[in-house]
């Protein structure tokens, strides 16, 4: 029943894939079901901001038709602000979903170069500091024990750290967000992002790297600008770099995400066809 919406050609492709990967019928069914589930999940996620965009744009137009002379009334401006906010969320959802499908299709590529760690960290802190300041959180950076240079894809590392830091700020109301980096071993360096925020329950910790998972569905707590895709992308990037990510967290106390990365990014993996 799971396959009945597939065309004959697509079914042949699936059969080939099944033979290549030596999957049992049950395993194949599970895979197909998971991909269908994530598609309907995506459609559901896209509906929320789109409904809001259509609703507020409609409201704006109706108000404008009734009182064309009142251009900048409070409710008109509020409608446009909401349209913009939902539009941005929609764009992020689409971009993030594309990132994940690029990884899953094996076409996400790393571009490793010799990169200075202090420069990399400074460029991230410049972006993140205003967010911390806006919530009156102190942002502490301790990267004195970090290696001077690593061979890595600097944009991807920036994406990993920025995601972890913006989560730390989003889910923390009081206290400190701390970024630490150090040389972990002869082959690895480490980055940790620590916060004094709401923390993550042991049950949620098992699911936070799944696409669209959000631990609390309360927009007041979550911030209405989350997509549930940030950590799914982070974990895929870390995997692509042959690194590791760990989380230690206590509800009401805070969370620490630690990422271990190789000092030299590996140029090629069969699985993801990574090229320099
Ligand atoms: P989102 O866009 O919802 O932040 P993520 O994939 O980045 O999506 O995170 C998934 C979920 O994990 C979040 O919705 C939140 O419930 C939880 N989470 C992530 N980082 C933190 C953190 N530093 N503190 C508390 N909860 C967190």
XYZ file of C-alpha atoms and ligand atoms in Angstrom:
303
model
C 0.000 0.000 0.000
C 2.917 2.275 0.727
C 4.018 2.164 -2.930
C 0.667 2.628 -4.642
C 1.278 6.264 -5.612
C 4.486 5.337 -7.480
C 4.657 5.097 -11.257
C 5.990 1.920 -12.885
C 9.339 3.600 -13.741
C 9.802 4.851 -10.213
C 9.025 1.394 -8.848
C 11.740 -0.115 -11.067
C 14.210 2.457 -9.711
C 13.233 1.516 -6.169
C 13.678 -2.193 -6.943
C 17.172 -1.470 -8.301
C 18.038 0.537 -5.198
C 16.726 -2.287 -3.027
C 19.010 -4.776 -4.770
C 22.031 -2.469 -4.627
C 21.607 -1.762 -0.923
C 20.440 -5.332 -0.169
C 17.363 -4.072 1.681
C 14.546 -6.344 2.774
C 11.014 -5.437 1.661
C 10.290 -4.281 5.174
C 13.351 -1.982 5.262
C 12.470 -0.499 1.885
C 8.885 0.131 2.982
C 10.150 1.875 6.096
C 12.449 4.114 4.010
C 9.717 5.072 1.546
C 7.308 5.789 4.366
C 9.890 8.002 6.117
C 10.463 10.048 2.964
C 6.710 10.449 2.435
C 6.284 11.446 6.097
C 8.969 14.100 5.851
C 7.393 15.505 2.679
C 4.004 15.862 4.325
C 5.735 17.306 7.389
C 7.388 19.921 5.183
C 4.089 20.785 3.491
C 2.538 21.238 6.928
C 5.413 23.486 8.106
C 5.174 25.648 4.963
C 1.442 26.111 5.430
C 1.771 28.012 8.709
C 3.795 31.031 7.476
C 2.019 31.018 4.114
C -1.412 31.164 5.766
C -0.193 34.064 7.871
C 1.201 35.908 4.805
C -2.056 35.513 2.884
C -4.170 36.436 5.922
C -2.276 39.627 6.794
C -1.854 40.746 3.173
C -5.612 40.273 2.745
C -6.332 42.258 5.912
C -4.024 45.040 4.743
C -5.792 45.254 1.361
C -9.258 45.292 2.903
C -8.269 48.056 5.313
C -6.666 49.981 2.487
C -9.820 49.683 0.338
C -12.038 50.860 3.209
C -9.802 53.812 4.154
C -7.363 54.491 1.301
C -6.314 57.775 2.921
C -4.973 56.006 6.062
C -1.664 54.656 4.742
C 0.335 54.269 7.916
C -2.209 53.297 10.554
C -0.852 51.039 13.308
C -2.743 47.970 12.066
C -1.577 48.479 8.479
C 2.059 48.614 9.538
C 1.569 45.644 11.828
C 0.056 43.631 8.961
C 3.004 44.363 6.703
C 5.487 43.554 9.477
C 3.836 40.165 9.962
C 3.827 39.480 6.228
C 7.558 40.223 6.161
C 8.301 38.066 9.210
C 6.357 35.098 7.848
C 7.946 35.577 4.419
C 11.394 35.405 5.978
C 10.464 32.262 7.927
C 9.114 30.678 4.752
C 12.321 31.452 2.880
C 14.405 29.974 5.714
C 12.263 26.841 5.785
C 12.745 26.386 2.039
C 16.498 27.073 2.136
C 17.036 24.793 5.135
C 15.014 22.002 3.541
C 17.115 22.321 0.396
C 20.286 22.061 2.497
C 19.042 18.845 4.087
C 17.977 17.299 0.789
C 21.337 18.292 -0.747
C 23.066 16.392 2.047
C 20.717 13.406 1.802
C 21.217 13.273 -1.981
C 24.997 13.282 -1.465
C 25.558 16.526 -3.381
C 26.576 18.733 -0.465
C 30.263 19.561 -0.974
C 32.937 20.784 1.366
C 35.428 23.407 0.231
C 38.302 23.059 2.680
C 40.929 25.812 2.825
C 43.600 26.791 5.320
C 41.582 28.941 7.741
C 42.640 31.104 10.678
C 40.622 30.161 13.773
C 40.723 33.613 15.484
C 39.470 35.298 12.268
C 36.731 32.696 11.921
C 35.610 33.158 15.536
C 35.706 36.967 15.295
C 33.512 36.984 12.217
C 30.946 34.809 14.013
C 31.006 36.907 17.187
C 30.408 40.073 15.143
C 27.162 38.585 13.838
C 26.011 37.082 17.137
C 26.908 39.832 19.623
C 23.945 42.107 18.732
C 21.519 39.191 19.320
C 22.977 38.556 22.789
C 22.962 42.277 23.585
C 19.297 42.579 22.539
C 18.394 39.968 25.195
C 20.829 41.421 27.775
C 22.801 38.163 27.879
C 26.534 38.205 28.295
C 28.466 36.507 25.532
C 31.817 35.116 26.701
C 34.361 33.851 24.194
C 37.317 31.757 25.323
C 39.317 30.441 22.392
C 42.858 30.984 23.711
C 43.570 27.237 23.590
C 42.351 26.875 20.020
C 44.729 26.010 17.168
C 45.833 29.046 15.124
C 44.884 27.443 11.827
C 42.838 24.500 10.604
C 42.087 23.091 7.185
C 38.351 23.275 6.942
C 35.400 24.730 5.069
C 35.165 28.049 6.939
C 31.619 28.851 5.794
C 30.345 25.480 6.979
C 32.098 25.820 10.360
C 30.629 29.321 10.635
C 27.185 27.864 9.888
C 27.602 25.218 12.641
C 28.769 27.656 15.326
C 26.283 30.405 14.375
C 23.409 27.927 14.575
C 24.475 26.683 18.018
C 25.026 30.216 19.324
C 21.717 31.552 18.025
C 19.902 28.609 19.626
C 21.737 29.247 22.896
C 20.521 32.865 22.796
C 16.999 31.960 21.661
C 16.476 29.477 24.507
C 18.089 31.531 27.287
C 16.373 34.344 29.170
C 19.014 35.202 31.782
C 22.713 34.651 32.236
C 25.567 33.779 29.960
C 26.237 32.201 26.612
C 29.776 30.880 26.395
C 31.745 29.891 23.327
C 34.910 27.872 23.932
C 37.381 26.362 21.466
C 40.434 24.249 22.130
C 42.794 21.768 20.565
C 41.363 18.387 21.514
C 44.150 16.079 20.251
C 46.860 15.815 17.598
C 44.125 15.411 14.962
C 41.120 17.259 16.364
C 39.871 20.567 17.671
C 36.723 21.217 19.674
C 34.100 23.932 19.934
C 31.558 24.139 22.721
C 28.548 26.413 23.142
C 27.197 26.598 26.668
C 24.097 28.422 27.885
C 22.188 29.001 31.117
C 18.818 28.607 29.419
C 15.715 26.413 29.591
C 17.597 23.148 28.977
C 16.415 20.067 27.075
C 14.654 17.038 28.612
C 16.398 13.637 28.210
C 13.554 12.531 25.914
C 13.872 15.598 23.672
C 17.681 15.228 23.576
C 17.169 12.025 21.583
C 15.142 13.875 18.939
C 16.593 17.377 18.582
C 18.692 16.389 15.561
C 15.620 15.140 13.658
C 14.257 17.568 11.030
C 11.335 19.752 12.215
C 11.592 18.564 15.821
C 10.889 21.313 18.350
C 10.947 20.423 22.049
C 8.212 22.813 23.187
C 5.545 23.953 20.799
C 4.983 27.160 22.688
C 5.976 30.085 20.460
C 6.509 32.249 23.579
C 9.263 29.894 24.740
C 10.497 28.870 21.308
C 10.587 32.247 19.643
C 8.301 32.206 16.621
C 11.200 32.245 14.178
C 12.399 28.640 14.615
C 12.145 26.004 11.898
C 13.232 22.863 13.741
C 15.842 22.362 11.005
C 18.898 24.108 12.481
C 20.268 21.175 14.467
C 19.365 18.695 11.703
C 21.632 20.720 9.381
C 24.349 21.119 12.024
C 24.511 17.361 12.666
C 24.665 16.611 8.927
C 27.485 19.140 8.446
C 29.403 17.662 11.370
C 28.963 14.186 9.890
C 30.124 15.414 6.484
C 33.280 16.716 8.167
C 33.808 13.371 9.944
C 33.275 15.091 13.275
C 31.125 14.442 16.294
C 28.444 16.400 18.145
C 27.323 15.837 21.726
C 24.825 17.529 23.986
C 24.705 17.659 27.771
C 21.701 19.420 29.219
C 19.619 19.820 32.332
C 16.140 21.308 32.266
C 15.997 24.706 33.919
C 19.814 24.860 34.153
C 21.124 25.027 30.609
C 22.743 23.134 27.757
C 26.202 22.519 26.358
C 26.712 21.448 22.751
C 30.226 20.198 21.945
C 31.473 19.665 18.404
C 34.713 17.808 17.678
C 36.191 18.393 14.220
C 39.334 17.158 12.485
C 42.186 19.680 12.235
C 42.349 18.750 8.557
C 39.056 18.265 6.762
C 39.079 15.123 4.662
C 38.868 15.883 0.981
C 36.855 12.925 -0.184
C 34.331 10.442 1.117
C 32.637 7.831 -1.003
C 29.336 8.366 0.721
C 29.006 12.048 0.027
C 31.339 12.479 -2.885
C 33.105 15.387 -1.228
C 35.496 17.218 -3.506
C 37.945 20.055 -2.884
P 14.671 25.574 16.066
O 14.551 26.336 14.797
O 13.333 25.144 16.614
O 15.532 26.225 17.077
P 16.705 23.475 15.979
O 16.825 22.293 15.092
O 17.844 24.434 16.004
O 15.337 24.183 15.618
O 16.472 22.942 17.459
C 15.493 21.924 17.678
C 14.895 22.059 19.074
O 15.895 21.751 20.056
C 14.440 23.471 19.404
O 13.125 23.719 18.947
C 14.526 23.476 20.923
O 13.355 22.881 21.466
C 15.709 22.562 21.213
N 16.948 23.318 21.455
C 17.961 23.524 20.582
N 18.981 24.225 21.147
C 18.591 24.470 22.416
C 19.192 25.131 23.534
N 20.415 25.691 23.462
N 18.487 25.174 24.698
C 17.269 24.589 24.803
N 16.640 23.949 23.787
C 17.295 23.884 22.623
